[in-house]
Structure formats: structure tokens, C-alpha cells
C-alpha angles and dihedrals in degrees: 000000000000133000138185129235095232134109111214124032137177121196125185122210088027099154099079147007118007094352094057091045090053090054091049096049094044096051092042093049126100096256115082117231118207090193130022108167108204108194131190139152099250110019092165095048130090092274091055097058097095092048092048091051090051091049091053089054091052105032094155093058112027122070112182113211129185109237133166105188090200091060118074093198090055090048092052092049090050092050091049092053093047091050092050091054105039095044119180092343089073131193118309102188133027117185113192098201105143114107144149129222129200122186112231145122127227090273098044102039112103125216087242092057090048093050094047092048094047093046093052102034101038114012090041095059090041094052095043092049090050092052093047095043095098089056093046089051090049091053092049091050094046094051119094094199117108124240124005125313144133090272086063114034131315136170111204117192115194106228132169141224083241086076094055111109089199093052100040100084092062096045107031097091091053095042110027098174098140100172091048092049092050092048093052092048087052091048089054091056091043089056094050090052093049091046090057093046099042100044091086087062092049091247115142121217118195141163121226127193111206095201125242099313132190099245135121087274098040097044133220095288095062123125104242141022129246094256093059095041097049093041088056094044093052091048090052092048090051091053098048119127136168090280088069095055108132093003128135113221135172126231089275093053094254117146113243132212119257 
């Protein structure tokens, strides 16, 4: 069971899969969290039951917030609520985890699937990070630790080897999810751009690949379970420094090809 040495955290897509497992491991870790904002599209719906039960077990740490990352109005409301709660201490860690995946090749992928994927997987993280930037800056300013780290301010974007142009030829026939691959390649570039812009504010921007995980999205044939993946991801987050700014790492901290 891993934890992170940070104070305030926001996770998108927190009602299932990797997002829910992150919430579990963080609140059950040794480091107390005054604010863990667990965000999902329908927290009061059937898919939000497990998250709501977890929040009831940890009412002093978990704050469940409705958030649709494809809806700018929803993003703004979320950022306003976060700001009203964290105050001048700001937000230390943003994990852009929410994503959608459609199966489809070049010939079978529709423009609608491409738009939906891009809106959720790229524009969503971009817009949410923009709205939360004042609170990330506040956390960096409030921290007394030198350099850049998760105890200061970090934006973690969950990427995938599916977005690696170098790795695609060997995996495309087994995993022909074209719109998802393109969106993750775009997210990689988005993160490099934000890393270059935010470094002056001592805000780290990194990409993490969770591995091929047995979730609803990853499927039953995947290599590892959620416990192993998230435990690794949180350990990597806890070890981040300025040398990792703009990097893409897997859940073991290994640099991956673009």
C-alpha cells in the first residue's frame, strides 16, 4: 500500500478503476490528507456507489465533487469549490485520470468518436489544469520545500504506451484504438508544453503510464492488477523532482519512448 507526501489532491475519474484505487490507497496510507477531491461525472448514480461508500468511511479526507471533464461549466464549478476549500494553501497534486476509449481502426473510427475522445482525453485535462492553475501556484508558493516535488505542486497526466509513436507498430494490430492513441499522443505534447510554461512557477508536469491494468478499460487479459499499478504510480509520484519535468514514466519509474 503506497501513499504520497502531499496535502491536497484532486483526482478525476475517481469512481472506478485506477481513479478509485488511487483514492483508496491515498486515504488508507500513513500520511493524513486534509483534502482529497474525488471527482467523477455522476457521483450520485449507480457507478458512484463505491466511491460514496468510501467517502463515508473517510469523511475528514474525501470530498466527492461532480465533474464532467468534457463540460467547461462543470470544470469551472469544480475549480471554484476546490478554491473555496483549500484557501491560500492551494492544491498540491492534480491527477488527470479520467478518459474514454473507443475501439476502432482508421477506417472504422467515426468523426464523432474522435471528437468525444479528444474532448475528454485532451481538452478536459487542459481546461481543468487551466482553471486550477491559481491553486497550484498558491501551493507552490506556500511550500517551504526547495525545488519541485509533489509536496509542492504537480500536474500528473495519465498517459499510455498506446500513445507512443515508437511503440505503436508492434501493438496496433492487437489494440487498434486509433482515437485513443491519437488523444494520448496529443496529451503527451500538451504536457511538454505545460511543463515548459509552468516550471517558472515551480509546478511539475509529468506523464505516467499505469501499465496494462485489469480494469473495465484494460480488460481481463491485462498484465497487472489495480493494486500493483496504483501502488507503483503513487511511489513514482512521491519521488518526482525537477529532473522529471515533462517526462513520461511507467508505474515503475522507467522512462518510456515517445
